[in-house]
Short mmCIF file of C-alpha atoms in Angstrom, two decimals:
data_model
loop_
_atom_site.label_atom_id
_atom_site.label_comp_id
_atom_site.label_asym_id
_atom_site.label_seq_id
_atom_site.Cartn_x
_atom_site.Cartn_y
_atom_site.Cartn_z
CA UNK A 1 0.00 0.00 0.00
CA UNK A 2 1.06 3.29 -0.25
CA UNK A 3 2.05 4.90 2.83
CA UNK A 4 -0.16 7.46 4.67
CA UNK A 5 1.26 11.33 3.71
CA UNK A 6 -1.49 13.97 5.75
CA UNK A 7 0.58 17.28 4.23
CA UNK A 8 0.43 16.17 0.85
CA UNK A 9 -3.12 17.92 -0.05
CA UNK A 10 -1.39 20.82 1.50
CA UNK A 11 0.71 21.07 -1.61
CA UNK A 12 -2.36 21.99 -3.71
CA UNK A 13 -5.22 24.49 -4.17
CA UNK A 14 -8.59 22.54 -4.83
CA UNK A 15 -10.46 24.73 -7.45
CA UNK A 16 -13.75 23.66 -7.90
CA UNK A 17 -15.33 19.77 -7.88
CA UNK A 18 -16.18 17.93 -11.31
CA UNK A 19 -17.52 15.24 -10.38
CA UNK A 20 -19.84 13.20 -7.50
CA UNK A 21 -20.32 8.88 -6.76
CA UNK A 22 -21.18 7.14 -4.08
CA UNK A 23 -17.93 6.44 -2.72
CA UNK A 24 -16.13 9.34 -4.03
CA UNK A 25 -15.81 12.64 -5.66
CA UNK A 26 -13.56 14.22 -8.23
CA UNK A 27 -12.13 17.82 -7.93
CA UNK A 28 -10.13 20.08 -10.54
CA UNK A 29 -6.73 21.54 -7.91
CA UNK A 30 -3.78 23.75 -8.63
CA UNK A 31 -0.57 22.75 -7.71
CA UNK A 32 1.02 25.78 -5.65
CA UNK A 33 4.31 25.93 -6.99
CA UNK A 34 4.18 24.66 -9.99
CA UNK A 35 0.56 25.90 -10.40
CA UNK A 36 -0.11 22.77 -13.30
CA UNK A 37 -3.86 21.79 -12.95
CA UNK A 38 -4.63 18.32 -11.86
CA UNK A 39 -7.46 16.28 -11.07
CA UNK A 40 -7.94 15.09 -7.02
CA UNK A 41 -9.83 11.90 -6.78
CA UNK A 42 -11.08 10.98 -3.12
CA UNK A 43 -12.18 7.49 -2.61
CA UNK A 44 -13.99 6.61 0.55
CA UNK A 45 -13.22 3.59 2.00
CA UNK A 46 -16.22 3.57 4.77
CA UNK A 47 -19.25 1.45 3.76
CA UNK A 48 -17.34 -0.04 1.29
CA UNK A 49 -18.09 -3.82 0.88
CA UNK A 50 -14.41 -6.01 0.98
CA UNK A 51 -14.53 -6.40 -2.83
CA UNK A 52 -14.91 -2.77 -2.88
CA UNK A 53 -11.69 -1.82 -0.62
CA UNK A 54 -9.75 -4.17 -2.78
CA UNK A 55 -10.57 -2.51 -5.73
CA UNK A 56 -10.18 0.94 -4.54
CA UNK A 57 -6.67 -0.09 -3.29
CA UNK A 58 -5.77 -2.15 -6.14
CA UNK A 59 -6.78 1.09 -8.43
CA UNK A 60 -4.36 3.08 -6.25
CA UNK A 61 -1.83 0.65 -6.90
CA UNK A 62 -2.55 -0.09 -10.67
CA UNK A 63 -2.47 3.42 -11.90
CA UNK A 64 0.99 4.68 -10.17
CA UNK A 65 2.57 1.67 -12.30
CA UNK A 66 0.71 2.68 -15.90
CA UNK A 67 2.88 4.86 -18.10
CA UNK A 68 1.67 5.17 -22.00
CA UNK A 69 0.97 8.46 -23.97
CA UNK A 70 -2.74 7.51 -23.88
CA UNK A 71 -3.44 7.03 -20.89
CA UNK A 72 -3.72 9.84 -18.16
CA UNK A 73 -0.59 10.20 -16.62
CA UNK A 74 -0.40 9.52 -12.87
CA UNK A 75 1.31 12.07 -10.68
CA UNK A 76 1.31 10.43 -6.92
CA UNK A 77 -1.48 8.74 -3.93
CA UNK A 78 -2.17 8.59 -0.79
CA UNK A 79 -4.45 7.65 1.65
CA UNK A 80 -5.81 10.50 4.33
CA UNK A 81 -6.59 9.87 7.81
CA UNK A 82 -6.98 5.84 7.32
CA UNK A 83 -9.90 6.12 5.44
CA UNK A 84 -9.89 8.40 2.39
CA UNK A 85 -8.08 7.01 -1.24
CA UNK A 86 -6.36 10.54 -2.72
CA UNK A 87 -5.29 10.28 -6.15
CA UNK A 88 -3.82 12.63 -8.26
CA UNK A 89 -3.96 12.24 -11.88
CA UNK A 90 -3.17 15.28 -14.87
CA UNK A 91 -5.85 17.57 -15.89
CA UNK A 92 -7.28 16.69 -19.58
CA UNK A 93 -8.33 20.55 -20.56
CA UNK A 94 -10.92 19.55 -23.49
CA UNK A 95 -13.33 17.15 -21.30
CA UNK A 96 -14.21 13.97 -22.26
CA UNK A 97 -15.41 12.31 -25.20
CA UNK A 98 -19.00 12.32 -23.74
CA UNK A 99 -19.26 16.02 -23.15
CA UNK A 100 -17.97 16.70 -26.71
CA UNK A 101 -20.62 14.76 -28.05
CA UNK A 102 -23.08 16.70 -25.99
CA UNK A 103 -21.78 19.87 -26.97
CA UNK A 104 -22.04 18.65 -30.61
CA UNK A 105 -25.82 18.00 -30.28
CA UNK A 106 -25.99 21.65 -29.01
CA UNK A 107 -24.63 23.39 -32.18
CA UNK A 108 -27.15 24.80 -34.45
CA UNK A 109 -26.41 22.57 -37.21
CA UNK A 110 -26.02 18.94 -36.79
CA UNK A 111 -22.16 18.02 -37.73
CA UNK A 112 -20.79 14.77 -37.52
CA UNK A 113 -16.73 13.83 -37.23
CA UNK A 114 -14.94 13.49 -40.17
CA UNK A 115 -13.65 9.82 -40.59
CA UNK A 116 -10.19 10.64 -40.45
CA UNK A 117 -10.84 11.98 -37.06
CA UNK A 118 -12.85 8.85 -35.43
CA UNK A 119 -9.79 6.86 -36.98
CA UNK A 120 -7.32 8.57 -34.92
CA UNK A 121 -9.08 8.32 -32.01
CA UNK A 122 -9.98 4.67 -32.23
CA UNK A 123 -5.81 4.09 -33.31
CA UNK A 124 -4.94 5.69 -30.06
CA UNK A 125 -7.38 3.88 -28.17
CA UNK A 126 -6.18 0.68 -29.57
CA UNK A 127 -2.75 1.40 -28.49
CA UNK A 128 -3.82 2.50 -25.21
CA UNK A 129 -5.61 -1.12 -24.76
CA UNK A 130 -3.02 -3.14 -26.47
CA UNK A 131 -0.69 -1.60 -23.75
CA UNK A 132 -3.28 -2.82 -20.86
CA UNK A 133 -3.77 -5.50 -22.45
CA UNK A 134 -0.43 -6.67 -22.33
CA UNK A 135 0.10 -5.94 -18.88
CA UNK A 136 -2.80 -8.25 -18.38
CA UNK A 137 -5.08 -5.85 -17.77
CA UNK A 138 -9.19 -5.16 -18.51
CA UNK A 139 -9.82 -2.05 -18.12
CA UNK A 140 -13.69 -3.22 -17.85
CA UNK A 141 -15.29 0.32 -17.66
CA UNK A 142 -14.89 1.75 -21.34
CA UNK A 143 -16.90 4.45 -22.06
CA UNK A 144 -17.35 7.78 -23.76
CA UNK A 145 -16.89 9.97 -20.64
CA UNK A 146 -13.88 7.46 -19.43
CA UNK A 147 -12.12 8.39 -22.50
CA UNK A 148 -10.72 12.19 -22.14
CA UNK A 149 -8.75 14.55 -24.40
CA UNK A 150 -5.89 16.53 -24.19
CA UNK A 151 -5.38 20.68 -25.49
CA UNK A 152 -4.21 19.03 -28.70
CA UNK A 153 -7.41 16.48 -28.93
CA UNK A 154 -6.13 13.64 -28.21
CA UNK A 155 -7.27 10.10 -26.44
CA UNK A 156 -6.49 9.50 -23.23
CA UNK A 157 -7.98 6.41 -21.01
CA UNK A 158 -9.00 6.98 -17.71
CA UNK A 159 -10.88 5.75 -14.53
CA UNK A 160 -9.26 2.16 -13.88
CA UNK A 161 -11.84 1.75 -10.50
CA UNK A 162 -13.34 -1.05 -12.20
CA UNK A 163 -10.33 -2.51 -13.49
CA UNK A 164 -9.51 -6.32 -13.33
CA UNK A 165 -5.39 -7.66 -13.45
CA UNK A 166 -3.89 -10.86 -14.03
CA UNK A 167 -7.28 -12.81 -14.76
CA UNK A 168 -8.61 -11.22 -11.34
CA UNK A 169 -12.45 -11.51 -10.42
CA UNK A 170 -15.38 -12.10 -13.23
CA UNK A 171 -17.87 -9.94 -11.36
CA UNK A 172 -20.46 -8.25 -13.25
CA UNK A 173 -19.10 -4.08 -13.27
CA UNK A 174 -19.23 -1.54 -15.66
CA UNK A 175 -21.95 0.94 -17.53
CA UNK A 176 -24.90 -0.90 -18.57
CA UNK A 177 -24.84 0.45 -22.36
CA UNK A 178 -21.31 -0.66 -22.98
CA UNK A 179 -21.17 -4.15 -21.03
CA UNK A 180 -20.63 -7.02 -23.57
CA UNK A 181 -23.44 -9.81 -23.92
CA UNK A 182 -21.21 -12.23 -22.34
CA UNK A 183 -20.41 -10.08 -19.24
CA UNK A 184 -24.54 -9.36 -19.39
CA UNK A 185 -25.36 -13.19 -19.24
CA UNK A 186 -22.92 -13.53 -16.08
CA UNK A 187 -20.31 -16.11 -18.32
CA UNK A 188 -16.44 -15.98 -18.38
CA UNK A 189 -15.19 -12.95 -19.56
CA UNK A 190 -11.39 -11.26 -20.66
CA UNK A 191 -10.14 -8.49 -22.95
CA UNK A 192 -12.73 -8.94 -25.79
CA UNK A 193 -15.00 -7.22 -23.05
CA UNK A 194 -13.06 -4.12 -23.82
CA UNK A 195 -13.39 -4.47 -27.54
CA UNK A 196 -17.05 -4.64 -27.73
CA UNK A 197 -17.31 -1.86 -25.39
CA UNK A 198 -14.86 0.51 -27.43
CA UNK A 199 -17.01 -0.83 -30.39
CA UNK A 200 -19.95 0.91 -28.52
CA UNK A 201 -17.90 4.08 -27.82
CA UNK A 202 -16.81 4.12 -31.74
CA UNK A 203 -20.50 3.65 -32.65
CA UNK A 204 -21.89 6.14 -30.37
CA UNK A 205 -19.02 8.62 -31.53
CA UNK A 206 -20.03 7.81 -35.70
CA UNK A 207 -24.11 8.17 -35.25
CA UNK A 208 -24.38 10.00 -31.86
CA UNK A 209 -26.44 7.92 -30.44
CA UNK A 210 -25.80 4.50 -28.39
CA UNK A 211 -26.16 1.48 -30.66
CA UNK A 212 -28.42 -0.04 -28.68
CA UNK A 213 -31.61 1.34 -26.47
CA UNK A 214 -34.29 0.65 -25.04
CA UNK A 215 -36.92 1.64 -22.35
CA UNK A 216 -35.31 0.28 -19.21
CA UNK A 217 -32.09 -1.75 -18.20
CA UNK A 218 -33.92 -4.71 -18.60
CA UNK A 219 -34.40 -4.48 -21.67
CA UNK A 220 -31.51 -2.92 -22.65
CA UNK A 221 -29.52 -6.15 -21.83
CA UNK A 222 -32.06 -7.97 -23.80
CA UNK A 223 -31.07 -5.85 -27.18
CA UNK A 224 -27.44 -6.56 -26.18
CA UNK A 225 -28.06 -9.83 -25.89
CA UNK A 226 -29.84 -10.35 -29.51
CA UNK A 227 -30.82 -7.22 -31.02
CA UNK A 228 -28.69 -5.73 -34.26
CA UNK A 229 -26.71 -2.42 -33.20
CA UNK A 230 -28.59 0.61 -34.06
CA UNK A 231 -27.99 2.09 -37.96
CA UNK A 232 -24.86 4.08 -38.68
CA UNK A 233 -24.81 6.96 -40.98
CA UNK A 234 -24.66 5.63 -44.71
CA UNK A 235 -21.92 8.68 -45.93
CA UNK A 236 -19.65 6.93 -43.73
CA UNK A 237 -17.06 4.00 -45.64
CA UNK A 238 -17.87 0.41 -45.93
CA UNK A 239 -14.60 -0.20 -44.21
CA UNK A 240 -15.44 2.00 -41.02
CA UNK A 241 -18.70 0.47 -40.66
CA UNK A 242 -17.31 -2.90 -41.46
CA UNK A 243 -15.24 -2.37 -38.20
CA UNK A 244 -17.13 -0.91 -36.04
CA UNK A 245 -19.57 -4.40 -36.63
CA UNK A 246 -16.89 -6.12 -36.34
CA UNK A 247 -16.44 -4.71 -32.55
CA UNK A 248 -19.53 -5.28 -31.85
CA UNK A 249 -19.90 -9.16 -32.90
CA UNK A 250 -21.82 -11.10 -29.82
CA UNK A 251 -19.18 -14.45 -29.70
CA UNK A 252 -16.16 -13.06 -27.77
CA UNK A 253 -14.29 -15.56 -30.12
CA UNK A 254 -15.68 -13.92 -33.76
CA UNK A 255 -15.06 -10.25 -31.79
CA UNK A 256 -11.50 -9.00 -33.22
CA UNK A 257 -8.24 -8.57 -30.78
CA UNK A 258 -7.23 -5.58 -30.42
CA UNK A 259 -3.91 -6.66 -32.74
CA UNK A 260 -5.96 -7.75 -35.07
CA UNK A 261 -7.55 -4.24 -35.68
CA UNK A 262 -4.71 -2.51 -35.35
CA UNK A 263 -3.83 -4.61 -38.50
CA UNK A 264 -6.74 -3.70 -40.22
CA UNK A 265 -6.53 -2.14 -43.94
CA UNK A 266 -9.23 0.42 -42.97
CA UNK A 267 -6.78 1.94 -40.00
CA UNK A 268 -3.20 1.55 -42.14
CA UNK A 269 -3.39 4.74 -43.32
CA UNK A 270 -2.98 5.79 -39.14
CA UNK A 271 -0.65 3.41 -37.69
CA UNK A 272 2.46 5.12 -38.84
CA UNK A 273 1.85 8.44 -37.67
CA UNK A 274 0.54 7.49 -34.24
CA UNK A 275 3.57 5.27 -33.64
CA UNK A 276 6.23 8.20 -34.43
CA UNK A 277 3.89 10.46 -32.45
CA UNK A 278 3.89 7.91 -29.41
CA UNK A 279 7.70 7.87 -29.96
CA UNK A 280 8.01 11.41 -29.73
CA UNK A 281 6.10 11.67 -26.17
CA UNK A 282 8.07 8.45 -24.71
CA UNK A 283 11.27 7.71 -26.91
CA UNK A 284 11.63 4.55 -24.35
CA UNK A 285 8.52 3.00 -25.88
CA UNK A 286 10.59 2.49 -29.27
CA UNK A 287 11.17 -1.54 -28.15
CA UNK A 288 7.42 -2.15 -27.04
CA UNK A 289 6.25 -4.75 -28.50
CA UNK A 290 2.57 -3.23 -29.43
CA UNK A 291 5.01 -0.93 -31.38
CA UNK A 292 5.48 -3.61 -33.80
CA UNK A 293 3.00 -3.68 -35.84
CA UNK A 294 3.44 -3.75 -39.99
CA UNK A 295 0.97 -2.45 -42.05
CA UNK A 296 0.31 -1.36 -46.03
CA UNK A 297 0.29 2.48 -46.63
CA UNK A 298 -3.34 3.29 -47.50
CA UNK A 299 -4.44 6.39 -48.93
CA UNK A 300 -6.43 8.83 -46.28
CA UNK A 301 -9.41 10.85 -46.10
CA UNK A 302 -8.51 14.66 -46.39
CA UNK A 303 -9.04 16.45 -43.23
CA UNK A 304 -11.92 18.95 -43.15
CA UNK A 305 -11.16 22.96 -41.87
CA UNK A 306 -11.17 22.84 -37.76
CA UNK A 307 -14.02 24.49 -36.10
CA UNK A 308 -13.50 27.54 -33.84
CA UNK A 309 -15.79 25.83 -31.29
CA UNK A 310 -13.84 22.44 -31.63
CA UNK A 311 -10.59 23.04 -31.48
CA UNK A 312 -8.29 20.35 -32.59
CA UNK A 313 -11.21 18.52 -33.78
CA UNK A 314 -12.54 17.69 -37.39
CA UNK A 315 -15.82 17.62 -37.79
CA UNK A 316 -17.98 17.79 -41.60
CA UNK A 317 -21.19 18.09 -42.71
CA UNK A 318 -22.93 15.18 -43.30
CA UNK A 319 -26.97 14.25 -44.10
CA UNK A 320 -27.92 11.64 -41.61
CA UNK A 321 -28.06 8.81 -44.08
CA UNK A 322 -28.20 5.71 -41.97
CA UNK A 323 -28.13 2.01 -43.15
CA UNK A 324 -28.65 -1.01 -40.70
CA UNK A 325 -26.22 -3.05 -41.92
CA UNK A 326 -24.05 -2.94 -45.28
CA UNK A 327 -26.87 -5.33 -47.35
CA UNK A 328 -29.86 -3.11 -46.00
CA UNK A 329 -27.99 0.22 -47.36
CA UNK A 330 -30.86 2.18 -48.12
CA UNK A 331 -34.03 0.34 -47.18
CA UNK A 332 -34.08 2.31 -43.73
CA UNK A 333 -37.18 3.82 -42.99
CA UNK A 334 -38.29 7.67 -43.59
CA UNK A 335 -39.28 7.66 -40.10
CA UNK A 336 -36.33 6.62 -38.47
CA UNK A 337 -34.55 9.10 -40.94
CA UNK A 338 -36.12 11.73 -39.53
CA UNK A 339 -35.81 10.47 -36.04
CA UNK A 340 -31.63 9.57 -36.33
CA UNK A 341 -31.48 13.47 -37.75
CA UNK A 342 -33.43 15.40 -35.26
CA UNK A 343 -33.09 13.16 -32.14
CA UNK A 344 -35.68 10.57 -30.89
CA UNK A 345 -39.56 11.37 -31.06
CA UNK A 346 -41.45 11.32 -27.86
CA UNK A 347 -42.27 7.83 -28.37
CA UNK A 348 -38.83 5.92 -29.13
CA UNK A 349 -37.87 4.22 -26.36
CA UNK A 350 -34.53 5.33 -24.87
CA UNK A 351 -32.93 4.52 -21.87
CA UNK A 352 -31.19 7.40 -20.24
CA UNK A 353 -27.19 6.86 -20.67
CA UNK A 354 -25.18 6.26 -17.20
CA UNK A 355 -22.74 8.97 -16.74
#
């Protein structure tokens, strides 16, 4: 464990909270001398069950030893007065994948993001997993507002509380709109967990909306279980939405590793560039083996003007064109159309997303 330090909180000026759970709370400080922002996560240990304790401690533990350019670095822990978990991780100034998406709905005109841009995204996620991965770790809580981005926009992982290592417990965590069917019907799980659920998070990134939904958890699991995902926007390439199925397959053992996408034509055209950019953060990363990964040079989409209310981001215009799947192109429904472009009528049932 790591020993108990009561002066370290002195060190920094706590600026305003960001975020509220049962067992904890998140707050935005300033570091006095340095005065760098960083994020203060308290984790209360009282009326936690055992498992609970454990996992708070083992997050403690787990994130001091990650160290990957996309993943949020770790800057030192303690634990206050016996009972209180203090971690302090960097400060991602752009939010969170989840709040960008809300603040997209919110423009005047619906945009979506360019391909390009979801490809770079979902590159540096991959590397960010095939990292964990490695270390024989499932992250187990993927999700939109888990995922957070830098100034520069881009990727990196957060919030290991839910994390498992070395094969570690098959308990039945995470956010019920990204848990994978097998982790829904309570069988053996392991890292294609976090494949289907960044399959959700690429989905819910391309159309806006979750690919699957439904009136209560109930039957949201049910739709996970057998439904089709939801209809992605048609304008979109065969290749991208090829993927993102692919992702999203129910057998754990038809559901790609995350080496095998990072292999995949559609994402060649991204490999490169992320590697040297990886290499430029952490030169020591050169010998990883998730480094090693040779691809064909594809062409690439052109990127599209940056926004003044996105910066770093590429969005486009695009008419909400969605097909279910890449045989039904263009047998979808006026009414659902209309529905995908506008957001969901009174009636369509939609469960309300866990944040």
């Amino acid at each position: 464990l790591v020993p108990e330090k009561s002066v370290t909180l002195e060190k920094y000026e706590v600026r305003e909270q960001i975020g509220k759970g049962t067992f904890g709370s998140a707050f935005v400080v300033i570091h006095k001398d340095t005065r760098l922002p960083y994020v203060l996560k308290k984790i209360r240990l009282a009326r936690q069950t055992e498992w609970q304790r454990k996992a708070s401690h083992q997050e403690m533990q787990l994130v001091s030893e990650l160290r990957h350019p996309f993943i949020v670095p770790y800057k030192e822990s303690w634990i206050e007065r016996g009972h209180t978990i203090c971690i302090i991780n960097t400060y991602c100034e752009a939010g969170d994948l989840r709040t960008l998406l809300k603040s997209m709905a919110g423009l005047q005109q619906r945009r979506f993001f360019s391909e390009d841009q979801l490809k770079k995204w979902l590159v540096q996620l991959l590397f960010a997993l095939e990292y964990l991965h490695r270390h024989e770790v499932i992250h187990r809580d993927m999700k939109s507002s888990n995922v957070f981005l830098t100034s520069d926009g881009d990727i990196q992982v957060g919030d290991f509380g839910l994390s498992a290592v070395s094969g570690g417990g098959q308990e039945t965590v995470g956010t019920p709109h990204y848990m994978c069917p097998e982790l829904v019907a309570k069988k053996g799980y392991g890292v294609k967990a976090d494949v289907w659920s960044l399959g959700v998070i690429m989905h819910e990134m391309t159309a806006q909306r979750m690919p699957f939904q439904a009136f209560n958890v109930e039957g949201l699991m049910q739709k996970i279980l057998s439904a089709k995902p939801g209809a992605l926007p048609g304008d979109y390439s065969k290749g991208w939405v090829r993927l993102i199925r692919s992702m999203l397959r129910k057998e754990p053992e038809r559901r790609p590793s995350v080496a095998e996408l990072l292999r995949d034509p559609c994402l060649a055209g991204h490999i490169r560039p992320c590697q040297d950019y990886m290499l430029d953060l952490m030169p020591e990363m050169r010998d990883a083996p998730g480094l090693a990964y040779q691809v064909e040079e594809r062409g690439v989409l052109d990127d599209t003007n940056f926004e003044d209310h996105l910066p770093g981001m590429v969005v486009q215009d695009r008419y909400y064109n969605s097909d279910e799947d890449e045989e039904d192109a263009g047998k979808t429904p006026l009414a659902e159309l209309i529905s995908d472009t506008f957001g969901p009528k009174p009636n369509d049932p939609v469960v309300e997303q866990d944040t």
